[in-house]
Amino acid sequence: MKVLTRRHQARQGSVLSMGGLRMDLEANRAWIGEQPLDLSAREWAVLEYLLSRVGHVVGKEQILQAISGWDDALSENAVEVYVSRLRPKIEPAGLRIRAVRGFGYLVEEVAGAAPSVQ
């Protein structure tokens, strides 16, 4: 599944962007405006997965399957931790990760928020 997702994204280009956030999937680098965004490997994987499904609610189980390997023992609580760490990091880009109770998470632009570029 991960391979198919990567192939699909490669056909669309190697950069995901939304609001003031850009993720270069080939270089594994992200920016808000011109400022580099410091992300752990798991935060990167969660954010990449959410941004590749903009407009869709993504369940915790889907995120878990996307970010964990065969030898990982992650729980849905781990997803909550990564999402909580990502929220303040992407806020300056005019984005938020909204929890949709009982379904999962959704990345959306904050209405009226101008991305802050430092």
Coordinates of N, CA and C in Angstrom, one line a residue:
M1 N 0.8 -1.2 0.0 CA 0.0 0.0 0.0 C 0.9 1.3 0.0
K2 N 1.9 1.2 0.8 CA 2.8 2.4 0.9 C 3.5 2.7 -0.5
V3 N 3.8 1.6 -1.2 CA 4.5 1.7 -2.5 C 3.5 2.3 -3.5
L4 N 2.3 1.9 -3.5 CA 1.3 2.4 -4.4 C 1.0 3.9 -4.1
T5 N 1.0 4.3 -2.8 CA 0.8 5.7 -2.4 C 2.0 6.5 -2.9
R6 N 3.2 6.0 -2.8 CA 4.4 6.8 -3.2 C 4.4 6.9 -4.7
R7 N 4.0 5.9 -5.4 CA 4.0 5.9 -6.9 C 3.0 7.0 -7.3
H8 N 1.8 7.0 -6.7 CA 0.8 8.0 -7.0 C 1.3 9.4 -6.8
Q9 N 1.9 9.6 -5.7 CA 2.5 10.9 -5.3 C 3.6 11.3 -6.3
A10 N 4.4 10.3 -6.7 CA 5.5 10.7 -7.6 C 4.9 11.2 -9.0
R11 N 3.8 10.6 -9.4 CA 3.2 11.0 -10.6 C 2.7 12.5 -10.5
Q12 N 2.3 12.8 -9.3 CA 1.7 14.2 -9.1 C 2.8 15.2 -8.8
G13 N 4.0 14.8 -8.6 CA 5.1 15.7 -8.2 C 5.6 15.3 -6.9
S14 N 6.7 15.9 -6.5 CA 7.4 15.5 -5.3 C 7.2 16.5 -4.2
V15 N 6.3 17.5 -4.4 CA 6.1 18.5 -3.4 C 4.6 18.5 -3.0
L16 N 4.3 18.4 -1.7 CA 3.0 18.6 -1.2 C 3.0 20.0 -0.6
S17 N 1.9 20.8 -0.8 CA 1.8 22.1 -0.2 C 0.4 22.4 0.1
M18 N 0.2 23.2 1.2 CA -1.1 23.6 1.6 C -0.8 24.8 2.5
G19 N -1.6 25.9 2.3 CA -1.4 27.1 3.1 C 0.0 27.6 2.9
G20 N 0.8 27.9 4.0 CA 2.1 28.3 3.8 C 3.1 27.2 4.0
L21 N 2.7 25.9 4.0 CA 3.5 24.8 4.2 C 3.9 24.1 2.9
R22 N 5.2 23.7 2.7 CA 5.6 23.0 1.6 C 6.4 21.8 2.1
M23 N 6.2 20.6 1.5 CA 6.9 19.4 1.9 C 7.5 18.8 0.6
D24 N 8.9 18.8 0.5 CA 9.6 18.2 -0.6 C 9.8 16.7 -0.2
L25 N 9.0 15.8 -0.9 CA 9.1 14.4 -0.6 C 10.4 13.7 -1.0
E26 N 11.0 14.2 -2.0 CA 12.3 13.6 -2.4 C 13.4 14.0 -1.5
A27 N 13.4 15.3 -1.0 CA 14.5 15.7 -0.2 C 14.2 15.5 1.3
N28 N 13.0 15.1 1.6 CA 12.6 15.0 3.0 C 12.8 16.2 3.8
R29 N 12.3 17.3 3.2 CA 12.4 18.6 3.9 C 11.1 19.3 3.8
A30 N 10.8 20.2 4.8 CA 9.6 20.9 4.8 C 9.9 22.3 5.3
W31 N 9.1 23.3 4.8 CA 9.2 24.7 5.1 C 7.9 25.3 5.3
I32 N 7.9 26.3 6.2 CA 6.8 27.2 6.3 C 7.3 28.6 5.8
G33 N 6.8 29.0 4.7 CA 7.4 30.1 4.0 C 8.8 29.7 3.6
E34 N 9.8 30.5 4.1 CA 11.2 30.1 3.8 C 11.9 29.5 5.0
Q35 N 11.2 29.3 6.1 CA 11.7 28.8 7.3 C 11.6 27.2 7.3
P36 N 12.8 26.5 7.5 CA 12.7 25.1 7.6 C 11.8 24.6 8.8
L37 N 11.1 23.5 8.6 CA 10.3 23.0 9.6 C 11.0 21.7 10.1
D38 N 11.2 21.7 11.4 CA 11.9 20.6 12.1 C 10.9 19.5 12.5
L39 N 10.9 18.3 11.8 CA 10.0 17.3 12.1 C 10.8 16.0 12.4
S40 N 10.3 15.2 13.3 CA 10.8 13.8 13.5 C 10.4 13.0 12.4
A41 N 11.0 11.8 12.2 CA 10.6 10.9 11.1 C 9.1 10.5 11.2
R42 N 8.6 10.2 12.4 CA 7.2 9.9 12.5 C 6.3 11.1 12.3
E43 N 6.7 12.2 12.8 CA 5.9 13.4 12.5 C 5.8 13.7 11.0
W44 N 6.9 13.5 10.3 CA 7.0 13.7 8.9 C 6.0 12.7 8.2
A45 N 6.0 11.4 8.6 CA 5.1 10.4 8.0 C 3.7 10.7 8.3
V46 N 3.3 11.2 9.5 CA 1.9 11.5 9.7 C 1.5 12.7 8.9
L47 N 2.3 13.7 8.9 CA 1.9 14.9 8.1 C 1.9 14.7 6.6
E48 N 2.8 13.9 6.1 CA 2.8 13.5 4.7 C 1.5 12.8 4.4
Y49 N 1.1 11.8 5.2 CA -0.1 11.1 5.0 C -1.3 11.9 5.0
L50 N -1.4 12.8 6.0 CA -2.6 13.7 6.1 C -2.7 14.7 4.9
L51 N -1.5 15.3 4.5 CA -1.5 16.2 3.4 C -1.8 15.5 2.1
S52 N -1.5 14.3 2.0 CA -1.8 13.5 0.7 C -3.2 13.2 0.6
R53 N -4.0 13.4 1.7 CA -5.4 13.1 1.7 C -6.2 14.3 2.1
V54 N -5.8 15.5 1.7 CA -6.5 16.7 2.0 C -8.0 16.6 1.6
G55 N -8.9 17.0 2.5 CA -10.3 17.0 2.2 C -10.9 15.7 2.6
H56 N -10.1 14.8 3.1 CA -10.7 13.5 3.6 C -10.4 13.3 5.1
V57 N -11.3 12.8 5.8 CA -11.1 12.4 7.2 C -10.3 11.1 7.2
V58 N -9.2 11.1 8.0 CA -8.3 9.9 8.0 C -8.3 9.3 9.4
G59 N -8.7 8.1 9.5 CA -8.7 7.4 10.8 C -7.4 7.1 11.4
K60 N -7.4 6.9 12.7 CA -6.1 6.6 13.4 C -5.5 5.3 12.9
E61 N -6.3 4.3 12.6 CA -5.9 3.0 12.1 C -5.2 3.2 10.8
Q62 N -5.8 4.0 9.9 CA -5.2 4.3 8.6 C -3.8 4.9 8.8
I63 N -3.7 5.9 9.7 CA -2.4 6.5 9.9 C -1.4 5.5 10.5
L64 N -1.8 4.7 11.4 CA -1.0 3.7 12.0 C -0.4 2.8 10.9
Q65 N -1.2 2.3 10.0 CA -0.8 1.4 9.0 C 0.2 2.1 8.0
A66 N 0.0 3.4 7.8 CA 0.9 4.2 6.9 C 2.2 4.5 7.5
I67 N 2.3 4.6 8.8 CA 3.6 5.1 9.4 C 4.4 3.9 10.1
S68 N 3.8 2.8 10.3 CA 4.5 1.7 11.0 C 5.0 0.7 10.1
G69 N 6.1 0.1 10.5 CA 6.6 -1.0 9.7 C 6.2 -2.4 10.4
W70 N 6.8 -3.4 9.8 CA 6.4 -4.7 10.3 C 6.8 -5.0 11.8
D71 N 7.9 -4.4 12.2 CA 8.5 -4.6 13.5 C 8.1 -3.5 14.5
D72 N 7.2 -2.6 14.1 CA 6.8 -1.5 15.0 C 5.6 -2.0 15.8
A73 N 5.6 -1.6 17.1 CA 4.4 -1.9 17.9 C 3.8 -0.5 18.4
L74 N 3.1 0.1 17.5 CA 2.5 1.4 17.8 C 1.1 1.3 18.1
S75 N 0.6 2.2 19.0 CA -0.9 2.2 19.3 C -1.5 3.4 18.7
E76 N -2.8 3.4 18.8 CA -3.6 4.6 18.4 C -3.2 5.8 19.3
N77 N -2.8 5.6 20.5 CA -2.3 6.7 21.4 C -1.1 7.3 20.8
A78 N -0.2 6.6 20.1 CA 1.0 7.2 19.5 C 0.6 8.1 18.4
V79 N -0.5 7.8 17.7 CA -1.0 8.7 16.6 C -1.4 10.0 17.3
E80 N -2.1 9.9 18.4 CA -2.6 11.1 19.1 C -1.4 12.0 19.5
V81 N -0.3 11.4 20.0 CA 0.9 12.1 20.4 C 1.5 12.8 19.2
Y82 N 1.7 12.1 18.1 CA 2.3 12.8 16.9 C 1.4 13.9 16.4
V83 N 0.1 13.7 16.4 CA -0.8 14.8 16.0 C -0.7 16.0 16.9
S84 N -0.6 15.7 18.2 CA -0.5 16.8 19.2 C 0.8 17.6 19.0
R85 N 1.9 16.9 18.6 CA 3.2 17.6 18.4 C 3.1 18.4 17.1
L86 N 2.4 17.9 16.1 CA 2.3 18.6 14.8 C 1.5 19.8 14.8
R87 N 0.5 19.8 15.6 CA -0.5 21.0 15.6 C 0.2 22.3 15.8
P88 N 1.0 22.5 16.8 CA 1.7 23.8 17.0 C 2.7 24.1 15.9
K89 N 3.3 23.1 15.3 CA 4.3 23.2 14.3 C 3.8 23.7 13.0
I90 N 2.5 23.3 12.7 CA 1.9 23.7 11.4 C 1.0 24.9 11.5
E91 N 0.7 25.3 12.7 CA -0.2 26.5 12.9 C 0.3 27.8 12.3
P92 N 1.7 28.1 12.3 CA 2.1 29.3 11.6 C 1.9 29.3 10.1
A93 N 1.6 28.1 9.5 CA 1.4 28.0 8.1 C -0.1 28.2 7.8
G94 N -0.9 28.5 8.8 CA -2.3 28.8 8.6 C -3.1 27.5 8.5
L95 N -2.5 26.4 9.0 CA -3.2 25.1 9.0 C -3.5 24.6 10.4
R96 N -4.4 23.6 10.4 CA -4.7 23.0 11.7 C -5.1 21.5 11.3
I97 N -4.9 20.7 12.3 CA -5.4 19.3 12.2 C -6.6 19.2 13.2
R98 N -7.7 19.0 12.5 CA -9.0 18.9 13.3 C -9.4 17.5 13.6
A99 N -9.7 17.2 14.8 CA -10.2 15.9 15.2 C -11.7 15.8 14.8
V100 N -12.1 14.8 14.1 CA -13.5 14.5 13.8 C -13.9 13.4 14.6
R101 N -14.6 13.7 15.7 CA -15.0 12.7 16.7 C -15.5 11.4 16.1
G102 N -14.9 10.3 16.5 CA -15.3 9.0 16.1 C -14.8 8.6 14.7
F103 N -14.2 9.5 14.0 CA -13.7 9.2 12.6 C -12.2 9.3 12.4
G104 N -11.6 10.4 12.9 CA -10.2 10.6 12.7 C -9.8 12.0 12.6
Y105 N -8.9 12.3 11.7 CA -8.3 13.7 11.6 C -8.5 14.2 10.2
L106 N -8.5 15.6 10.1 CA -8.6 16.3 8.9 C -7.7 17.5 8.9
V107 N -6.9 17.7 7.9 CA -6.1 18.9 7.8 C -6.8 19.9 7.0
E108 N -6.9 21.1 7.6 CA -7.6 22.2 6.9 C -6.9 23.5 7.1
E109 N -7.2 24.4 6.2 CA -6.7 25.8 6.4 C -7.6 26.5 7.3
V110 N -7.0 27.3 8.2 CA -7.7 28.1 9.1 C -8.3 29.3 8.4
A111 N -9.6 29.5 8.4 CA -10.2 30.6 7.7 C -9.7 31.9 8.3
G112 N -9.3 32.8 7.3 CA -8.9 34.1 7.7 C -7.5 34.2 8.3
A113 N -6.8 33.1 8.4 CA -5.5 33.1 9.0 C -4.5 33.3 7.8
A114 N -3.6 34.2 8.0 CA -2.6 34.5 7.0 C -1.4 33.7 7.5
P115 N -0.7 32.9 6.6 CA 0.5 32.2 7.0 C 1.5 33.2 7.5
S116 N 2.2 32.9 8.6 CA 3.2 33.8 9.1 C 4.5 33.3 8.6
V117 N 5.2 34.2 8.0 CA 6.6 33.9 7.4 C 7.5 34.7 8.3
Q118 N 8.5 34.0 8.8 CA 9.5 34.7 9.7 C 10.8 34.9 9.0

